[in-house]
Short mmCIF file of C-alpha atoms in Angstrom, two decimals:
data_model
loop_
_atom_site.label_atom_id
_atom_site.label_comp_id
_atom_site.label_asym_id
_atom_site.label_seq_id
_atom_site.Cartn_x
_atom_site.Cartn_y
_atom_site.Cartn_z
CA UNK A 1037 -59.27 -110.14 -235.70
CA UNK A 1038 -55.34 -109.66 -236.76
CA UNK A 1039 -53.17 -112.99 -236.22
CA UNK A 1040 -50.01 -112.49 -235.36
CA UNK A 1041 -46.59 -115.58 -234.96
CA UNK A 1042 -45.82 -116.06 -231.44
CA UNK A 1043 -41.63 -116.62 -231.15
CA UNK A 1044 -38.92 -118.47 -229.01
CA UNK A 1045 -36.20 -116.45 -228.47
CA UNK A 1046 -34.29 -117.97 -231.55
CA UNK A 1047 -36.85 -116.16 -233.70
CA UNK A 1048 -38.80 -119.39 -234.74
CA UNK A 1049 -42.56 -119.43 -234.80
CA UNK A 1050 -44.25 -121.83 -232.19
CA UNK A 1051 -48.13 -120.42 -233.02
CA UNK A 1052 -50.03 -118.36 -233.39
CA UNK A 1053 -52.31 -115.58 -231.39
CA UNK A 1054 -55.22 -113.73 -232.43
CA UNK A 1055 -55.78 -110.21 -231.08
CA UNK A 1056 -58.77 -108.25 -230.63
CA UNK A 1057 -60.00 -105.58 -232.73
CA UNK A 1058 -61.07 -103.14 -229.99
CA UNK A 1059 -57.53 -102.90 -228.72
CA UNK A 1060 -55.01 -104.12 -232.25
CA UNK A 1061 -57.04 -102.61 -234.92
CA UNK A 1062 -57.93 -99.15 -234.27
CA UNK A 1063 -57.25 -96.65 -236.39
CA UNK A 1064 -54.62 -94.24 -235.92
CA UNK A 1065 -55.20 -90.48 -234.11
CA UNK A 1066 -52.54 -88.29 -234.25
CA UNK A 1067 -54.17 -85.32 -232.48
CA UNK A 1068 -55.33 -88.06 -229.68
CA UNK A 1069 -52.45 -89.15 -228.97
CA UNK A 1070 -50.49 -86.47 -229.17
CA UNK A 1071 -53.25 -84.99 -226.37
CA UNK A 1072 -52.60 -87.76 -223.90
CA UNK A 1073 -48.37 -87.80 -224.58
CA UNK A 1074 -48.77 -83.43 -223.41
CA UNK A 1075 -50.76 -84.99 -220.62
CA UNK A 1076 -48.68 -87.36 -219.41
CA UNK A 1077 -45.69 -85.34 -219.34
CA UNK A 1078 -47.63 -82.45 -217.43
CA UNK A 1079 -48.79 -84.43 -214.84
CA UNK A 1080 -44.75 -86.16 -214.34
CA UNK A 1081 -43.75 -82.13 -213.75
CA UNK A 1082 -42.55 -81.69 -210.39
CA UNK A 1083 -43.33 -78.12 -209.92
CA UNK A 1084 -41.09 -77.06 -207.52
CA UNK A 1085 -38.76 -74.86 -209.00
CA UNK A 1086 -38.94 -71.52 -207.09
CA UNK A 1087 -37.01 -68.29 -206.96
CA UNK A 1088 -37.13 -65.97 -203.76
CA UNK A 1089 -39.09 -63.36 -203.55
CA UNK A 1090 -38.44 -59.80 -201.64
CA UNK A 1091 -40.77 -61.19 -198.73
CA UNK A 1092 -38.23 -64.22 -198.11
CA UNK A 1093 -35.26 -62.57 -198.83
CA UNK A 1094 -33.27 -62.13 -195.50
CA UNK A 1095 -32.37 -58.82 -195.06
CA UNK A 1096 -32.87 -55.64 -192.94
CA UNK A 1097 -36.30 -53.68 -193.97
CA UNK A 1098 -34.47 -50.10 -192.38
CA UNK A 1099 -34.81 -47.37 -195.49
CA UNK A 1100 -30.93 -46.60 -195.81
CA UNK A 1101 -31.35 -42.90 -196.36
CA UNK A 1102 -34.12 -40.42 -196.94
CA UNK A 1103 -36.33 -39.94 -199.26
CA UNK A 1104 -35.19 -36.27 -200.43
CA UNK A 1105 -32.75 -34.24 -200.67
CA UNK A 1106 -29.51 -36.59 -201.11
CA UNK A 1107 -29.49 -36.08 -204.95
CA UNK A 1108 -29.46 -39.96 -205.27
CA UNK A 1109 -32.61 -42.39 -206.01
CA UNK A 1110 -35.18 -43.31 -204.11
CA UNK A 1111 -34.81 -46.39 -202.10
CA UNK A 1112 -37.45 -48.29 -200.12
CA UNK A 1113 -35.32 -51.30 -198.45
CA UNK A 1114 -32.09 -53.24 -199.31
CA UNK A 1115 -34.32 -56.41 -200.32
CA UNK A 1116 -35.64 -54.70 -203.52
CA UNK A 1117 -35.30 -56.88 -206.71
CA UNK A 1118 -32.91 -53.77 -208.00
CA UNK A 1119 -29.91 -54.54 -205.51
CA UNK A 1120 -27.33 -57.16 -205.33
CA UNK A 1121 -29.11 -59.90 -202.57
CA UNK A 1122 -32.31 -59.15 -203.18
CA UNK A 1123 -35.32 -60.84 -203.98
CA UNK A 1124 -36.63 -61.96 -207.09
CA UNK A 1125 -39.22 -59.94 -209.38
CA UNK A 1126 -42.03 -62.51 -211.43
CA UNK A 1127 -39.49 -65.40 -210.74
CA UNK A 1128 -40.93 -68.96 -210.98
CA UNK A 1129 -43.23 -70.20 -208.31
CA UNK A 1130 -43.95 -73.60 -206.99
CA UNK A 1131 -47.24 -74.79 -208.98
CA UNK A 1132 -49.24 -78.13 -210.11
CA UNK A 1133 -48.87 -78.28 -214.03
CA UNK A 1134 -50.79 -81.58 -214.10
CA UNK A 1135 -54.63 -82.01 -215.84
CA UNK A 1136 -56.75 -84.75 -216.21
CA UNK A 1137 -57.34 -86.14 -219.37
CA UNK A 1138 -60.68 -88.53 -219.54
CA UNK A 1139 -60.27 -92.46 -218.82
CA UNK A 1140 -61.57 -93.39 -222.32
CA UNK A 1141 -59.50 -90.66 -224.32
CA UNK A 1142 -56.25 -92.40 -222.51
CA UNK A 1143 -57.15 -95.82 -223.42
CA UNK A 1144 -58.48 -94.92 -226.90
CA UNK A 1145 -54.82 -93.18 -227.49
CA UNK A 1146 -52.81 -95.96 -225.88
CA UNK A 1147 -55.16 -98.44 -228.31
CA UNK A 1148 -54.45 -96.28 -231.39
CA UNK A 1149 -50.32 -96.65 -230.65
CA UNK A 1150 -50.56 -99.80 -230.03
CA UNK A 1151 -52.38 -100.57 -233.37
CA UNK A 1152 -49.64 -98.47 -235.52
CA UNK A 1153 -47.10 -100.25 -234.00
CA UNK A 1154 -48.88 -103.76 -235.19
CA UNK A 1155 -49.55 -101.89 -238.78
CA UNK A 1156 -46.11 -100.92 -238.77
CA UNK A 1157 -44.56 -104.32 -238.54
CA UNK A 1158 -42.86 -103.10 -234.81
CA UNK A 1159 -44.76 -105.14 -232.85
CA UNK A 1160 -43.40 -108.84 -231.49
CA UNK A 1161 -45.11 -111.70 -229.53
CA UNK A 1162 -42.34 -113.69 -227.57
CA UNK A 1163 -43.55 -117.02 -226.25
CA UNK A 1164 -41.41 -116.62 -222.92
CA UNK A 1165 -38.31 -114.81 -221.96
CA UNK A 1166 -36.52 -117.52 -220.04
CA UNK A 1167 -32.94 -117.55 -218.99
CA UNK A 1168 -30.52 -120.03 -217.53
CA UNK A 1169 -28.78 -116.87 -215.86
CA UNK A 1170 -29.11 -113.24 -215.62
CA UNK A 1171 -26.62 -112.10 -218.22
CA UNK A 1172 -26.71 -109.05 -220.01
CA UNK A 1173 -24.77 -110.37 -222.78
CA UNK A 1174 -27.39 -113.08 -223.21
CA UNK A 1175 -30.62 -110.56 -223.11
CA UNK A 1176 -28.28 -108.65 -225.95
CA UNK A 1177 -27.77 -112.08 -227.94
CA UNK A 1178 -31.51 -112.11 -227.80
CA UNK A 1179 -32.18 -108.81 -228.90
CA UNK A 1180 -30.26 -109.66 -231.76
CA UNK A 1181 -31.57 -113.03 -232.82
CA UNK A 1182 -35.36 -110.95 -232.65
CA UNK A 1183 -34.08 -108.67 -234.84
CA UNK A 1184 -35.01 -105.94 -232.09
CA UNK A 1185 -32.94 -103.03 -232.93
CA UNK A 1186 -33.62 -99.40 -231.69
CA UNK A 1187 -35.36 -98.69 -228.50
CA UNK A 1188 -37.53 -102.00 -227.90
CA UNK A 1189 -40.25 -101.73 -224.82
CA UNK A 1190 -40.73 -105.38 -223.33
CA UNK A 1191 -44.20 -105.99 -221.37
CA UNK A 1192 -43.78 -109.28 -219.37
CA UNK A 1193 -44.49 -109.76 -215.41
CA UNK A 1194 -42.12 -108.10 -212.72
CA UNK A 1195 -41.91 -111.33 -211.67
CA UNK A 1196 -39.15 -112.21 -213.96
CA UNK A 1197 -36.22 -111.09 -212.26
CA UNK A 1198 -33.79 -112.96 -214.62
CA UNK A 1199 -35.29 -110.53 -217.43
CA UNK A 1200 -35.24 -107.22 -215.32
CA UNK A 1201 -32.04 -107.78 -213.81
CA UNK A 1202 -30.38 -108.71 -217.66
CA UNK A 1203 -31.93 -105.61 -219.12
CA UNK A 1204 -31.25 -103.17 -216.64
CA UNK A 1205 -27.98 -101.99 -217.82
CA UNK A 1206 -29.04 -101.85 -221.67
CA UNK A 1207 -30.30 -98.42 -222.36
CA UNK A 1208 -32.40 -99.38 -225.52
CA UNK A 1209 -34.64 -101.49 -223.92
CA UNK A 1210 -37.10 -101.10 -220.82
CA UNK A 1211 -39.07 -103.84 -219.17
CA UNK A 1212 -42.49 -102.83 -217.70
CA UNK A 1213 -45.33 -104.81 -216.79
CA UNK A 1214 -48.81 -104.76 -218.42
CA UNK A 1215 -50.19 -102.29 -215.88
CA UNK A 1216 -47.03 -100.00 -216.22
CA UNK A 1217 -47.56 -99.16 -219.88
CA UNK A 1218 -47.68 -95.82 -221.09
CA UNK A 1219 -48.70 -93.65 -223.82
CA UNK A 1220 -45.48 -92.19 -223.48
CA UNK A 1221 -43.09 -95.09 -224.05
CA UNK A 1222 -45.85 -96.77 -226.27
CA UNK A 1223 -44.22 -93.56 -228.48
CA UNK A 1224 -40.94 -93.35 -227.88
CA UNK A 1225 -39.84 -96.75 -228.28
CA UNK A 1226 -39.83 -98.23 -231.56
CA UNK A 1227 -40.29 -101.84 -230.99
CA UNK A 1228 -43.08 -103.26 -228.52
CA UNK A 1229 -42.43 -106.71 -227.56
CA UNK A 1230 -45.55 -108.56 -225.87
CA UNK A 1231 -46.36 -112.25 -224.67
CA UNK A 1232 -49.66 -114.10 -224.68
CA UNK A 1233 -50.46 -113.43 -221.27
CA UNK A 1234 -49.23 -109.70 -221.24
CA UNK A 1235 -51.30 -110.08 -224.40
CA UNK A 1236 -54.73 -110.92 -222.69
CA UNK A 1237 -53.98 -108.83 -219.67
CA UNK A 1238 -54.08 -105.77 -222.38
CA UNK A 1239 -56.86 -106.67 -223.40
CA UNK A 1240 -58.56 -106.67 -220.65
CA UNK A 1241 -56.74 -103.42 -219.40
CA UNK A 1242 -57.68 -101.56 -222.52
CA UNK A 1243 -61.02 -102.61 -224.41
CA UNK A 1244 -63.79 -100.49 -223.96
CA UNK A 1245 -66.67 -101.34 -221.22
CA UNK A 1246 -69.84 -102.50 -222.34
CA UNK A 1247 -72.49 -99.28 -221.53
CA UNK A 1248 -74.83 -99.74 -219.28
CA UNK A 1249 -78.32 -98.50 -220.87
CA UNK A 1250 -80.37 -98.70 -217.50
CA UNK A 1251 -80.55 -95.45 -215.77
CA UNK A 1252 -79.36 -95.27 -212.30
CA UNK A 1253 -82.57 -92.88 -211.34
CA UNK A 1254 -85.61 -93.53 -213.43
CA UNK A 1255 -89.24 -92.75 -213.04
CA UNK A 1256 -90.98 -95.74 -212.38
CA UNK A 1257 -93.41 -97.06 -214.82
CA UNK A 1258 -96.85 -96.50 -216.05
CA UNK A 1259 -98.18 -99.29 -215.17
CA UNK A 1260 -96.42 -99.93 -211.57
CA UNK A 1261 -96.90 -96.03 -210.67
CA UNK A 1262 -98.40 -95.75 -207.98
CA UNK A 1263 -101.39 -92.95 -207.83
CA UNK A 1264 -100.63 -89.73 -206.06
CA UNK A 1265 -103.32 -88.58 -203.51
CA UNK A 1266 -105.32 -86.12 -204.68
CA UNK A 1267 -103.73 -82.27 -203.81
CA UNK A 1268 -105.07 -80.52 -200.39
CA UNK A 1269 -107.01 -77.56 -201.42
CA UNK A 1270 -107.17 -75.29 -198.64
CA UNK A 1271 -110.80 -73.87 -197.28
CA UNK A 1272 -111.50 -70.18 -197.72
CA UNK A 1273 -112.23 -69.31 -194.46
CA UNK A 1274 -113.78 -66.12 -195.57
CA UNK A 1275 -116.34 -67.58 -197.65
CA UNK A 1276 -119.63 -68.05 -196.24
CA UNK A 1277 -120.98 -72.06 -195.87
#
């Protein structure tokens, strides 16, 4: 198990925390994670952009002159795609752009950032964010005595409103909660900042489930089967007794 130094917010070590492997030391998989990023943003699409088509154009469906004999093109109604007001031709339609990746391939990719960020140095236990008062000038002073430069994710509890309401206006730095992290900003942030209890709460969050080797529908066994009665051969009533 990697053991990392738990900070103040002065940057001096108070301990020490050990992390577990299944979540802090797995190895790093580009093509998984860059899987679950495409994912992630796919399924944040909205969808709704839509153009009109010459169905919901508004418009009069009278054919404005003959077919023949004027010398001038064909024309079927004013709400063709080839005049001024009319509809659209193959324009964007309102769709769902979202998949679903597996449960264990999103963990297993969140698992595998989380470890490069800990191999890359990038990754900071803070004992406690506490604050006398909700200043973002103090959150920045902060910043800078961690030697957090660059876009810095911060996982402590929503509960802190001191921190959320400090941070808010810096636009480096996001505060989520351990339940609101993503493979997304696990990526585009270079600094992850964690406590001991956002820590465990991880850990819990992200470690792979035991298995569970007992089938949910199994025969039963030799010796408690119970004996079938014997199979019903029907009579042939054409046979003589």
């Amino acid at each position: 198990m990697p053991t990392v130094k738990v900070l103040d917010l002065t940057s001096k070590e108070v301990g020490e925390v050990e992390l577990a492997d299944a979540v802090f030391g797995v190895a790093l998989n580009e093509p998984l994670i860059h899987e679950a990023v495409r994912s992630f943003l796919a399924n944040r699409r909205a969808g709704t952009s839509a153009t009109k088509t010459r169905g919901d154009v508004a418009g009069s469906g009278r054919k404005l002159w003959k077919q023949k004999g004027t010398g001038r093109a064909r024309i079927a109604s004013l709400r063709s795609p080839l005049w001024k007001g009319g509809g659209n031709a193959h324009g964007p339609q309102p769709r769902d752009w979202s998949y679903n990746l597996p449960k264990k391939m999103r963990k297993h990719a969140m698992c595998s950032a989380i470890s490069e960020r800990l191999r890359e140095g990038n990754l900071i236990i803070v004992d406690e964010w506490k604050f006398d008062q909700a200043k973002t000038k103090d959150f920045i002073n902060m910043l800078g005595s961690l030697k957090l430069s660059g876009k810095t994710l911060i996982v402590d509890s929503l509960k802190n409103t001191k921190l959320i309401l400090a941070s808010r206006n810096v636009q480096t730095a996001k505060v989520v909660n351990s339940y609101g992290v993503n493979i997304y900003d696990l990526v585009n942030h270079q600094k992850l900042v964690l406590t001991p209890r956002t820590v465990e709460e991880l850990t819990g969050i992200l470690k792979p489930r035991p298995k569970d080797d007992e089938e949910r529908f199994h025969s039963p066994s030799i010796e408690g089967e119970q004996e079938r009665p014997p199979r019903r051969v029907p009579r042939n009533r054409g046979a003589s007794a």
